[in-house]
XYZ file of N, CA and C in Angstrom:
591
model
N 122.887 134.324 110.593
C 123.291 135.259 109.573
C 122.465 136.532 109.672
N 121.179 136.415 109.950
C 120.299 137.562 110.106
C 120.714 138.389 111.317
N 121.114 137.732 112.399
C 121.567 138.428 113.615
C 122.828 139.214 113.339
N 123.749 138.656 112.572
C 124.990 139.358 112.237
C 124.692 140.613 111.432
N 123.743 140.536 110.504
C 123.383 141.721 109.716
C 122.772 142.801 110.618
N 121.939 142.394 111.562
C 121.369 143.370 112.489
C 122.455 144.028 113.328
N 123.438 143.226 113.764
C 124.538 143.775 114.565
C 125.348 144.770 113.746
N 125.618 144.419 112.480
C 126.364 145.352 111.625
C 125.571 146.641 111.403
N 124.255 146.505 111.247
C 123.422 147.693 111.047
C 123.462 148.589 112.281
N 123.378 147.981 113.466
C 123.450 148.781 114.697
C 124.805 149.471 114.828
N 125.864 148.706 114.530
C 127.215 149.298 114.625
C 127.385 150.429 113.620
N 126.864 150.239 112.410
C 126.980 151.296 111.396
C 126.208 152.545 111.834
N 125.022 152.339 112.413
C 124.234 153.482 112.902
C 124.972 154.207 114.024
N 125.576 153.413 114.924
C 126.331 154.027 116.025
C 127.534 154.820 115.502
N 128.208 154.244 114.503
C 129.357 154.948 113.920
C 128.921 156.246 113.244
N 127.793 156.198 112.553
C 127.300 157.420 111.902
C 126.944 158.481 112.949
N 126.338 158.035 114.054
C 126.016 158.992 115.125
C 127.283 159.585 115.721
N 128.259 158.718 115.947
C 129.523 159.217 116.511
C 130.232 160.138 115.531
N 130.166 159.785 114.235
C 130.786 160.648 113.228
C 130.098 162.011 113.195
N 128.748 161.997 113.315
C 128.010 163.266 113.330
C 128.398 164.093 114.559
N 128.526 163.399 115.710
C 128.959 164.113 116.915
C 130.355 164.687 116.738
N 131.227 163.873 116.109
C 132.593 164.332 115.889
C 132.619 165.543 114.964
N 131.812 165.461 113.889
C 131.750 166.606 112.969
C 131.189 167.843 113.680
N 130.210 167.612 114.560
C 129.660 168.742 115.308
C 130.713 169.339 116.231
N 131.498 168.451 116.834
C 132.580 168.947 117.688
C 133.609 169.725 116.881
N 133.876 169.182 115.661
C 134.833 169.900 114.798
C 134.271 171.261 114.410
N 132.947 171.296 114.117
C 132.341 172.589 113.766
C 132.340 173.554 114.961
N 132.181 172.978 116.148
C 132.165 173.849 117.328
C 133.561 174.311 117.747
N 134.559 173.562 117.273
C 135.927 173.869 117.723
C 136.349 175.313 117.438
N 136.119 175.815 116.190
C 136.536 177.216 115.963
C 135.849 178.204 116.904
N 134.555 177.938 117.152
C 133.880 178.864 118.078
C 134.493 178.785 119.473
N 134.825 177.534 119.843
C 135.473 177.367 121.153
C 136.812 178.094 121.190
N 137.509 177.910 120.078
C 138.818 178.585 120.025
C 138.661 180.112 120.100
N 137.643 180.600 119.325
C 137.423 182.053 119.347
C 137.017 182.524 120.738
N 136.158 181.733 121.360
C 135.736 182.089 122.716
C 136.922 182.091 123.664
N 137.770 181.124 123.498
C 138.953 181.041 124.361
C 139.879 182.228 124.121
N 140.031 182.562 122.815
C 140.909 183.698 122.501
C 140.371 184.997 123.106
N 139.035 185.163 122.969
C 138.443 186.387 123.517
C 138.539 186.423 125.033
N 138.308 185.249 125.637
C 138.325 185.191 127.089
C 139.746 185.203 127.642
N 140.680 184.690 126.817
C 142.064 184.582 127.309
C 142.982 185.615 126.673
N 142.404 186.725 126.257
C 143.212 187.770 125.621
C 144.257 188.323 126.578
N 143.941 188.362 127.838
C 144.866 188.919 128.815
C 145.975 187.949 129.174
N 145.724 186.666 128.887
C 146.735 185.679 129.282
C 147.038 184.786 128.080
N 147.917 185.249 127.187
C 148.233 184.508 125.973
C 148.869 183.158 126.279
N 149.623 183.144 127.317
C 150.282 181.888 127.664
C 149.253 180.833 128.063
N 148.280 181.313 128.865
C 147.231 180.376 129.281
C 146.385 179.942 128.087
N 146.141 180.909 127.176
C 145.340 180.600 125.988
C 146.054 179.579 125.113
N 147.391 179.782 124.933
C 148.146 178.818 124.127
C 148.101 177.428 124.766
N 148.213 177.418 126.073
C 148.174 176.137 126.773
C 146.821 175.455 126.598
N 145.770 176.255 126.731
C 144.432 175.683 126.571
C 144.207 175.202 125.135
N 144.729 176.023 124.163
C 144.561 175.630 122.773
C 145.267 174.307 122.495
N 146.477 174.226 122.990
C 147.215 172.984 122.782
C 146.494 171.804 123.433
N 145.951 172.066 124.593
C 145.241 170.987 125.279
C 143.996 170.564 124.515
N 143.270 171.568 124.014
C 142.074 171.258 123.238
C 142.446 170.528 121.954
N 143.495 171.028 121.291
C 143.928 170.371 120.056
C 144.360 168.926 120.320
N 145.113 168.773 121.399
C 145.559 167.419 121.729
C 144.368 166.521 122.053
N 143.413 167.088 122.817
C 142.236 166.300 123.147
C 141.430 165.964 121.893
N 141.331 166.968 120.999
C 140.605 166.747 119.760
C 141.294 165.690 118.897
N 142.616 165.829 118.772
C 143.365 164.843 117.988
C 143.270 163.449 118.622
N 143.340 163.442 119.953
C 143.230 162.166 120.637
C 141.843 161.554 120.409
N 140.858 162.418 120.476
C 139.494 161.939 120.232
C 139.344 161.425 118.797
N 139.929 162.189 117.845
C 139.868 161.760 116.444
C 140.586 160.421 116.266
N 141.777 160.341 116.892
C 142.522 159.081 116.791
C 141.731 157.920 117.394
N 141.106 158.195 118.545
C 140.318 157.138 119.172
C 139.140 156.726 118.290
N 138.469 157.738 117.718
C 137.341 157.425 116.843
C 137.797 156.664 115.602
N 138.955 157.114 115.058
C 139.471 156.453 113.865
C 139.851 155.005 114.177
N 140.492 154.820 115.332
C 140.856 153.459 115.741
C 139.613 152.607 115.969
N 138.597 153.242 116.581
C 137.355 152.504 116.809
C 136.703 152.097 115.489
N 136.738 153.052 114.526
C 136.173 152.741 113.212
C 136.957 151.614 112.552
N 138.298 151.688 112.654
C 139.124 150.621 112.079
C 138.818 149.267 112.727
N 138.707 149.302 114.064
C 138.392 148.053 114.753
C 137.019 147.521 114.341
N 136.065 148.452 114.224
C 134.731 148.049 113.824
C 134.725 147.453 112.414
N 135.448 148.129 111.509
C 135.526 147.620 110.141
C 136.212 146.256 110.102
N 137.288 146.126 110.902
C 137.985 144.836 110.953
C 137.071 143.754 111.525
N 136.297 144.113 112.577
C 135.377 143.153 113.169
C 134.281 142.758 112.167
N 133.762 143.778 111.452
C 132.743 143.472 110.449
C 133.298 142.578 109.340
N 134.542 142.875 108.927
C 135.162 142.046 107.897
C 135.336 140.616 108.397
N 135.816 140.501 109.660
C 136.013 139.172 110.221
C 134.680 138.427 110.340
N 133.648 139.149 110.819
C 132.336 138.514 110.942
C 131.784 138.109 109.578
N 132.006 138.988 108.576
C 131.530 138.653 107.234
C 132.252 137.423 106.689
N 133.590 137.398 106.905
C 134.354 136.235 106.441
C 133.922 134.968 107.173
N 133.689 135.107 108.501
C 133.232 133.938 109.252
C 131.858 133.478 108.771
N 130.981 134.465 108.490
C 129.650 134.111 107.988
C 129.753 133.425 106.627
N 130.654 133.956 105.777
C 130.849 133.327 104.469
C 131.396 131.912 104.624
N 132.341 131.742 105.566
C 132.888 130.406 105.804
C 131.810 129.453 106.322
N 130.961 129.977 107.264
C 129.881 129.133 107.766
C 128.913 128.755 106.646
N 128.600 129.750 105.809
C 127.688 129.481 104.701
C 128.285 128.452 103.747
N 129.595 128.636 103.442
C 130.261 127.670 102.557
C 130.277 126.281 103.189
N 130.532 126.246 104.515
C 130.546 124.953 105.204
C 129.157 124.314 105.190
N 128.125 125.134 105.509
C 126.759 124.607 105.488
C 126.372 124.147 104.084
N 126.785 124.956 103.083
C 126.482 124.575 101.706
C 127.178 123.271 101.344
N 128.453 123.154 101.778
C 129.181 121.911 101.521
C 128.533 120.723 102.202
N 128.106 120.913 103.465
C 127.438 119.819 104.177
C 126.121 119.444 103.498
N 125.373 120.492 103.079
C 124.110 120.216 102.389
C 124.351 119.462 101.093
N 125.352 119.906 100.338
C 125.677 119.225 99.082
C 126.112 117.790 99.343
N 126.931 117.623 100.405
C 127.390 116.266 100.748
C 126.202 115.378 101.121
N 125.229 115.946 101.881
C 124.046 115.164 102.245
C 123.225 114.804 101.010
N 123.118 115.774 100.076
C 122.374 115.490 98.847
C 123.043 114.369 98.064
N 124.383 114.478 97.936
C 125.128 113.434 97.218
C 124.972 112.091 97.925
N 125.046 112.129 99.269
C 124.893 110.893 100.036
C 123.501 110.295 99.836
N 122.484 111.191 99.837
C 121.125 110.705 99.605
C 120.965 110.096 98.218
N 121.591 110.742 97.219
C 121.523 110.206 95.855
C 122.198 108.848 95.789
N 123.376 108.742 96.439
C 124.099 107.468 96.442
C 123.293 106.384 97.157
N 122.668 106.746 98.285
C 121.848 105.763 99.000
C 120.663 105.318 98.151
N 120.035 106.285 97.473
C 118.898 105.946 96.618
C 119.343 105.056 95.459
N 120.514 105.386 94.869
C 121.033 104.566 93.775
C 121.356 103.151 94.268
N 121.955 103.073 95.475
C 122.279 101.759 96.036
C 121.004 100.963 96.313
N 119.981 101.654 96.847
C 118.724 100.972 97.164
C 118.040 100.484 95.885
N 118.057 101.347 94.837
C 117.472 100.917 93.564
C 118.218 99.710 92.999
N 119.558 99.749 93.067
C 120.355 98.629 92.573
C 120.073 97.360 93.372
N 119.931 97.533 94.721
C 119.645 96.376 95.564
C 118.290 95.771 95.205
N 117.280 96.652 95.037
C 115.957 96.146 94.661
C 115.995 95.464 93.292
N 116.748 96.058 92.363
C 116.873 95.457 91.035
C 117.555 94.100 91.120
N 118.628 94.020 91.928
C 119.327 92.738 92.097
C 118.412 91.697 92.740
N 117.646 92.136 93.761
C 116.710 91.206 94.405
C 115.663 90.709 93.408
N 115.136 91.661 92.621
C 114.131 91.279 91.630
C 114.719 90.332 90.590
N 115.952 90.635 90.160
C 116.610 89.763 89.183
C 116.842 88.377 89.762
N 117.291 88.346 91.033
C 117.533 87.052 91.681
C 116.232 86.260 91.816
N 115.143 86.955 92.241
C 113.858 86.259 92.358
C 113.377 85.758 90.993
N 113.574 86.601 89.972
C 113.162 86.199 88.628
C 113.959 84.980 88.166
N 115.292 85.010 88.397
C 116.125 83.872 88.007
C 115.727 82.615 88.776
N 115.444 82.774 90.083
C 115.020 81.630 90.886
C 113.694 81.073 90.386
N 112.765 81.974 90.061
C 111.467 81.533 89.550
C 111.622 80.832 88.199
N 112.519 81.372 87.352
C 112.755 80.744 86.059
C 113.358 79.352 86.233
N 114.316 79.228 87.183
C 114.890 77.910 87.445
C 113.831 76.940 87.965
N 112.960 77.457 88.862
C 111.906 76.599 89.402
C 110.965 76.139 88.287
N 110.561 77.075 87.428
C 109.676 76.708 86.323
C 110.365 75.738 85.363
N 111.669 75.981 85.125
C 112.411 75.078 84.247
C 112.470 73.672 84.843
N 112.735 73.611 86.161
C 112.781 72.302 86.827
C 111.422 71.617 86.786
N 110.358 72.404 87.045
C 109.018 71.822 86.993
C 108.691 71.323 85.586
N 109.085 72.128 84.579
C 108.832 71.718 83.202
C 109.606 70.442 82.864
N 110.860 70.371 83.338
C 111.662 69.166 83.090
C 111.027 67.954 83.769
N 110.582 68.150 85.032
C 109.920 67.045 85.725
C 108.633 66.638 85.016
N 107.874 67.647 84.556
C 106.627 67.357 83.849
C 106.903 66.581 82.562
N 107.958 67.014 81.849
C 108.312 66.289 80.627
C 108.748 64.857 80.946
N 109.522 64.722 82.019
C 109.977 63.391 82.415
C 108.801 62.500 82.793
N 107.856 63.089 83.569
C 106.673 62.316 83.960
C 105.839 61.937 82.741
N 105.691 62.900 81.812
C 104.914 62.599 80.606
C 105.597 61.518 79.772
N 106.927 61.627 79.643
C 107.657 60.612 78.876
C 107.527 59.241 79.537
N 107.637 59.236 80.868
C 107.511 57.977 81.593
C 106.106 57.403 81.434
N 105.087 58.300 81.565
C 103.704 57.845 81.409
C 103.458 57.337 79.992
N 104.031 58.058 78.992
C 103.861 57.616 77.607
C 104.521 56.264 77.386
N 105.739 56.092 77.972
C 106.432 54.800 77.830
C 105.626 53.684 78.479
N 105.085 53.979 79.666
C 104.262 52.970 80.330
C 103.016 52.655 79.512
N 102.413 53.708 78.925
C 101.222 53.492 78.106
C 101.550 52.648 76.882
N 102.695 52.964 76.238
C 103.109 52.177 75.067
C 103.355 50.727 75.472
N 104.011 50.567 76.637
C 104.286 49.211 77.111
C 102.984 48.450 77.380
N 102.028 49.137 78.017
C 100.739 48.499 78.285
C 100.018 48.157 76.989
N 100.073 49.100 76.026
C 99.423 48.835 74.742
C 100.084 47.657 74.031
N 101.425 47.614 74.105
C 102.124 46.488 73.485
C 101.742 45.169 74.160
N 101.679 45.200 75.511
C 101.265 43.988 76.224
C 99.843 43.585 75.834
N 98.936 44.597 75.778
C 97.552 44.316 75.407
C 97.470 43.769 73.984
N 98.226 44.399 73.072
C 98.224 43.939 71.683
C 98.754 42.513 71.581
N 99.847 42.244 72.326
C 100.416 40.887 72.306
C 99.424 39.874 72.871
N 98.745 40.292 73.971
C 97.762 39.390 74.577
C 96.600 39.134 73.632
N 96.135 40.213 72.958
C 95.025 40.056 72.018
C 95.434 39.165 70.852
N 96.671 39.412 70.325
C 97.141 38.576 69.214
C 97.253 37.115 69.644
N 97.745 36.922 70.885
C 97.877 35.546 71.381
C 96.509 34.878 71.500
N 95.539 35.631 72.059
C 94.196 35.074 72.193
C 93.568 34.806 70.826
N 93.802 35.751 69.891
C 93.257 35.544 68.548
C 93.873 34.313 67.881
N 95.176 34.148 68.107
C 95.855 32.971 67.526
C 95.291 31.678 68.106
N 95.136 31.693 69.440
C 94.578 30.500 70.092
C 93.168 30.223 69.595
N 92.382 31.322 69.508
C 91.005 31.157 69.039
C 90.977 30.666 67.598
N 91.890 31.224 66.768
C 91.951 30.810 65.366
C 92.333 29.328 65.254
N 93.357 28.972 66.058
C 93.787 27.573 66.038
C 92.656 26.646 66.506
N 91.937 27.063 67.553
C 90.814 26.254 68.039
C 89.725 26.136 67.001
N 89.458 27.273 66.323
C 88.412 27.255 65.296
C 88.820 26.371 64.123
N 90.099 26.493 63.734
C 90.565 25.639 62.627
C 90.490 24.148 63.005
N 90.859 23.844 64.290
C 90.774 22.437 64.740
C 89.338 21.937 64.742
N 88.437 22.806 65.181
C 87.024 22.432 65.214
C 86.509 22.200 63.806
N 86.874 23.113 62.905
C 86.430 22.962 61.520
C 86.965 21.659 60.913
N 88.251 21.372 61.211
C 88.844 20.121 60.665
C 88.128 18.890 61.226
N 87.805 18.946 62.511
C 87.112 17.806 63.137
C 85.734 17.629 62.531
N 85.034 18.771 62.361
C 83.693 18.706 61.777
C 83.755 18.145 60.360
N 84.736 18.633 59.585
C 84.881 18.151 58.208
C 85.191 16.654 58.189
N 86.070 16.247 59.096
C 86.432 14.827 59.143
C 85.214 13.973 59.505
N 84.462 14.439 60.506
C 83.266 13.689 60.896
C 82.251 13.641 59.764
N 82.109 14.783 59.058
C 81.175 14.804 57.931
C 81.620 13.842 56.833
N 82.929 13.915 56.590
C 83.434 13.018 55.549
C 83.228 11.548 55.949
N 83.494 11.265 57.220
C 83.296 9.883 57.669
C 81.826 9.480 57.581
N 80.961 10.391 57.970
C 79.531 10.080 57.921
C 79.074 9.880 56.486
N 79.547 10.756 55.611
C 79.182 10.631 54.207
C 79.745 9.334 53.622
N 80.957 9.016 54.059
C 81.582 7.774 53.558
C 80.795 6.548 54.002
N 80.362 6.547 55.254
C 79.604 5.409 55.747
C 78.258 5.306 55.021
N 77.651 6.453 54.837
C 76.340 6.436 54.157
C 76.491 5.964 52.716
N 77.560 6.425 52.075
C 77.771 6.008 50.690
C 78.037 4.494 50.625
N 78.776 4.014 51.610
C 79.068 2.570 51.648
C 77.802 1.754 51.868
N 76.954 2.308 52.755
C 75.703 1.599 53.018
C 74.840 1.567 51.765
N 74.832 2.671 51.048
C 74.039 2.708 49.820
C 74.562 1.690 48.805
N 75.867 1.588 48.708
C 76.447 0.632 47.759
C 76.116 -0.809 48.181
N 76.139 -1.053 49.457
C 75.835 -2.405 49.935
C 74.380 -2.755 49.663
N 73.513 -1.822 49.821
C 72.094 -2.065 49.585
C 71.843 -2.341 48.114
N 72.463 -1.682 47.263
C 72.281 -1.895 45.844
C 72.797 -3.286 45.456
N 73.874 -3.727 46.042
C 74.424 -5.042 45.718
C 73.496 -6.171 46.172
N 72.764 -6.029 47.254
C 71.857 -7.055 47.744
C 70.663 -7.205 46.811
N 70.229 -6.109 46.283
C 69.091 -6.172 45.364
C 69.468 -6.880 44.076
N 70.704 -6.829 43.689
C 71.101 -7.493 42.470
C 71.151 -8.973 42.715
């Protein structure tokens, strides 16, 4: 774009120089004509011919310069339009890249969020499963403990019952033996008293 502006500046400078030359030629034309008239006073026919030739050359030169200016202006317009189109295209591409970058960033953020959510859900499921297993193990251990305590309690009650029954039997035997011993002693005492009588 900078090169195109430099080219237009050079072309504009060249056109201004050519226009100045053309204006100088136009300013010199009357003097040329006067010089021709003075020099060709003796030959009016030749002077008319030269004048017509100069006029034709001047008009041709003007037409050529005008055509050149038109071509230059058309070229500058075309270059400006092409530059504007390139700028619009570059701007569109830049905007498209920005939009694409935003979309990629949004997709990447969504992907990371989905991954994080999935990992969080997986971790929650794992913790839930571990908690369920822990509860199951605790319940099983508690049931086993209750069962062991019940077995121990039953065993203790059974032993206490056996011990109680043994103690009661021993006490009954001791009482019976005491009663028998007392009975024999009482009988002996009665027999002794009867002999003395």
